[in-house]
PDB file of C-alpha atoms in Angstrom:
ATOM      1  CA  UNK X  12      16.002 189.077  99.116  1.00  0.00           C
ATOM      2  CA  UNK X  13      17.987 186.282  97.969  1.00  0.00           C
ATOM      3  CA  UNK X  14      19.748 184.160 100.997  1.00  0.00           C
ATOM      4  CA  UNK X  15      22.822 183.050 100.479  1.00  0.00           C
ATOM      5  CA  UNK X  16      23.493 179.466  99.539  1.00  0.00           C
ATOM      6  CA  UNK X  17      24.909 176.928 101.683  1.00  0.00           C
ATOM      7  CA  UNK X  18      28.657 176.355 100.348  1.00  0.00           C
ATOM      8  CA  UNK X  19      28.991 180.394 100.515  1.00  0.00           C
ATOM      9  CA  UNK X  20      27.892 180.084 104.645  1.00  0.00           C
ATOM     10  CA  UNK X  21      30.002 177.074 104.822  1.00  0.00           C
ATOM     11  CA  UNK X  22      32.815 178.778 103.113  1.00  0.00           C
ATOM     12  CA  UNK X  23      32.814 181.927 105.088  1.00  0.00           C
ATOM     13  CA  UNK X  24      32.545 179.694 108.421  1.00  0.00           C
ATOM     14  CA  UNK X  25      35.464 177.680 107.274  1.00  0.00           C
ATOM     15  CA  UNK X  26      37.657 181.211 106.819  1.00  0.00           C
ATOM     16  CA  UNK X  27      36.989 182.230 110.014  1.00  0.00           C
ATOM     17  CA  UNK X  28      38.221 179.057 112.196  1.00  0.00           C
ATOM     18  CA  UNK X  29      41.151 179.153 109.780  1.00  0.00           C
ATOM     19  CA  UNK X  30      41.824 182.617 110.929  1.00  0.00           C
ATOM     20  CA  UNK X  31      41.050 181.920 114.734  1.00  0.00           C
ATOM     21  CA  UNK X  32      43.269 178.637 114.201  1.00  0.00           C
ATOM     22  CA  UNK X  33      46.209 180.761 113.534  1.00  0.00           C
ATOM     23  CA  UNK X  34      45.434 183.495 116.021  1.00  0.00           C
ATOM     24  CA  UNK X  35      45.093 180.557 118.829  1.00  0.00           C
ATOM     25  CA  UNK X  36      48.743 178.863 117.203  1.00  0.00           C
ATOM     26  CA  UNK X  37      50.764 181.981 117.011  1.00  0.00           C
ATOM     27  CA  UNK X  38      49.135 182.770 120.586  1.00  0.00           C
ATOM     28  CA  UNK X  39      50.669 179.498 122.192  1.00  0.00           C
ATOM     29  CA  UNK X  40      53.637 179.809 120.168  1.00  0.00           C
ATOM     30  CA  UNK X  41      54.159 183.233 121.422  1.00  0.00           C
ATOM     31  CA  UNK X  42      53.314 182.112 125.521  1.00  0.00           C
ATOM     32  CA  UNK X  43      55.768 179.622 125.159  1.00  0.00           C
ATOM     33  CA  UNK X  44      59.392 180.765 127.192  1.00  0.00           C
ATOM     34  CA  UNK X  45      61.784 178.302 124.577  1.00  0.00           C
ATOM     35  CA  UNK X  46      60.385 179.779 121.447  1.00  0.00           C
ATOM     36  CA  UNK X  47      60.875 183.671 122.590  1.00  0.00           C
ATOM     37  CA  UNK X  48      64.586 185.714 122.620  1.00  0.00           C
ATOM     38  CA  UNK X  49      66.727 185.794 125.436  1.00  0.00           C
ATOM     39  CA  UNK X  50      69.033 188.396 125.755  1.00  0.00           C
ATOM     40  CA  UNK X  51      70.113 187.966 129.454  1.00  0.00           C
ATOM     41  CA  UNK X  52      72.719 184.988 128.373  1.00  0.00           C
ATOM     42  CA  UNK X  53      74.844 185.597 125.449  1.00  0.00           C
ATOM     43  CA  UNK X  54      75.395 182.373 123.274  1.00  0.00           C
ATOM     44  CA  UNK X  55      78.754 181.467 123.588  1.00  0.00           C
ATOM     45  CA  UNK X  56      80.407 179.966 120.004  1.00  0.00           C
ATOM     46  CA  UNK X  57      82.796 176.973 120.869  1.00  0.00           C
ATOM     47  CA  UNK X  58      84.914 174.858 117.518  1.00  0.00           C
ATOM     48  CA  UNK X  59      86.541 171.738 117.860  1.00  0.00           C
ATOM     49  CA  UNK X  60      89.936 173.035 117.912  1.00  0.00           C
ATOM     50  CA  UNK X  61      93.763 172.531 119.956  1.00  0.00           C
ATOM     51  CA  UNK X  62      92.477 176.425 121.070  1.00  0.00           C
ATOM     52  CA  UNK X  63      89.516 175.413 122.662  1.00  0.00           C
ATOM     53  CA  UNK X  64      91.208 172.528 124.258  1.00  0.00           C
ATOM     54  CA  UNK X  65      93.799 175.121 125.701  1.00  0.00           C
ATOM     55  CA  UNK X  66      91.136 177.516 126.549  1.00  0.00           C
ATOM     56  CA  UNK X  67      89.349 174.916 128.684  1.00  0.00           C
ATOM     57  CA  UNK X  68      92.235 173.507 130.215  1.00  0.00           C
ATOM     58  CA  UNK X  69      92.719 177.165 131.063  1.00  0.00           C
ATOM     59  CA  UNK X  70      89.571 178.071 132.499  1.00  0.00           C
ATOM     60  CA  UNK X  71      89.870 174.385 134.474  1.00  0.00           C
ATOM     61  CA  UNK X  72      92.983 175.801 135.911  1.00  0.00           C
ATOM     62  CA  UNK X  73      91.470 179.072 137.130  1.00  0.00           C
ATOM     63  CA  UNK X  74      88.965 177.388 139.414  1.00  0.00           C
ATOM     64  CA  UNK X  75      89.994 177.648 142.520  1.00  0.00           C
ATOM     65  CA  UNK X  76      89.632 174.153 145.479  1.00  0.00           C
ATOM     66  CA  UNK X  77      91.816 171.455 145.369  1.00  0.00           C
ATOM     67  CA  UNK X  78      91.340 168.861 142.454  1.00  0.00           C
ATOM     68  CA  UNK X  79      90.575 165.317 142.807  1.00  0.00           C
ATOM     69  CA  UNK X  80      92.945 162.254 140.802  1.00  0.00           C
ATOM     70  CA  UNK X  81      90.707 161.494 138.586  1.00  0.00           C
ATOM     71  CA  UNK X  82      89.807 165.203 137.590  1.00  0.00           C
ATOM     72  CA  UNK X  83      93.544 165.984 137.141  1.00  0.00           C
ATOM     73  CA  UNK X  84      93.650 162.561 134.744  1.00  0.00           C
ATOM     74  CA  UNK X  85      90.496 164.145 132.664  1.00  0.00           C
ATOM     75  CA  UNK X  86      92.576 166.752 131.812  1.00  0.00           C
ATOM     76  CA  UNK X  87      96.391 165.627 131.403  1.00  0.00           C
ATOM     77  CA  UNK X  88      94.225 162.997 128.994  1.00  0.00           C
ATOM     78  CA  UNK X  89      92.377 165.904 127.355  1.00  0.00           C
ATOM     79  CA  UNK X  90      95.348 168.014 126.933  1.00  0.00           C
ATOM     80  CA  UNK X  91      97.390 164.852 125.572  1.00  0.00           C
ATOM     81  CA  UNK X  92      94.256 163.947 122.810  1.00  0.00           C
ATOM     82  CA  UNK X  93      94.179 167.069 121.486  1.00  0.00           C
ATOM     83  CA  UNK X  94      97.932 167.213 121.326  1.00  0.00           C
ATOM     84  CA  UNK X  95      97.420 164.101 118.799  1.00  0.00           C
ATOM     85  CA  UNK X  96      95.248 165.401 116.736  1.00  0.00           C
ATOM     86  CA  UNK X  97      92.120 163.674 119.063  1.00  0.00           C
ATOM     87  CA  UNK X  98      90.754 166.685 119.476  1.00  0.00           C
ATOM     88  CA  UNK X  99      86.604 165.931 120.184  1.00  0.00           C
ATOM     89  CA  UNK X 100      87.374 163.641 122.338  1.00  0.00           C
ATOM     90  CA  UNK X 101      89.912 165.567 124.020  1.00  0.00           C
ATOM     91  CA  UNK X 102      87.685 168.266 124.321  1.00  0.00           C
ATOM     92  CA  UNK X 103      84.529 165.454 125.902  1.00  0.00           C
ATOM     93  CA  UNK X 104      87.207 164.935 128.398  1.00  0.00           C
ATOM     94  CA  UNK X 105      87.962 168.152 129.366  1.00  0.00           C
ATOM     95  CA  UNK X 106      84.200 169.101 129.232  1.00  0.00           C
ATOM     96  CA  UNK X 107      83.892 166.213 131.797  1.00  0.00           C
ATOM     97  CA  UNK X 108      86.847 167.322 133.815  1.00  0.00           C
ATOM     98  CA  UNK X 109      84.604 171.102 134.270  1.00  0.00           C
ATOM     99  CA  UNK X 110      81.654 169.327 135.373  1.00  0.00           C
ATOM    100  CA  UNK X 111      83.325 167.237 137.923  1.00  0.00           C
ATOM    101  CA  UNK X 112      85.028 170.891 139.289  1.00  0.00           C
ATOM    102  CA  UNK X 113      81.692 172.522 139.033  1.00  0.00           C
ATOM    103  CA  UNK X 114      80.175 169.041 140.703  1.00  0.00           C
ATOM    104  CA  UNK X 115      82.249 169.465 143.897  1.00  0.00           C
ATOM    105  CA  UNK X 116      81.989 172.974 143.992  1.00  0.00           C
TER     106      UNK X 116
END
């Protein structure tokens, strides 16, 4: 009985930690929370457009507690950017403007 040579052994050896190298990757990539689907919060689509900017100053309005000065200027600024044709950074305003609501909430 003829035994098999040494780069057929070495071969076969090499297969099989390929295939237990991809078991062991797609394991980890599979344990790993980021990498699976979550359906419990719905991505929500935003565009950089005088919409958006009305939609957020609209949402801004709807939360309830008094607003501070400097809120109130985040968004009279935001609304006034996008009004010009500013409307990213009218919209980073605005953005900041929910924060500082949801902040001293």
């Amino acid at each position: 009985m003829a035994t098999p040579c040494r780069a057929a052994v070495a071969r076969r050896i090499i297969r099989r930690m390929r295939v237990l190298f991809f078991l062991l990757v797609l394991a980890l990539l599979w344990s790993m929370p980021s990498v699976r689907l979550r359906a419990e919060a719905p991505l929500r689509v935003t565009s950089d457009s005088a919409a958006y900017c009305r939609e957020l100053a609209g949402r801004i309005a709807a939360l309830p507690a008094p607003r501070p000065a400097e809120e109130g200027r985040l968004v009279e600024e935001g609304l006034r950017l996008c009004d010009s044709g500013h409307v990213r950074t009218g919209i980073a305003r605005l953005r900041r403007a929910m924060r500082d609501a949801a902040r001293a909430e």
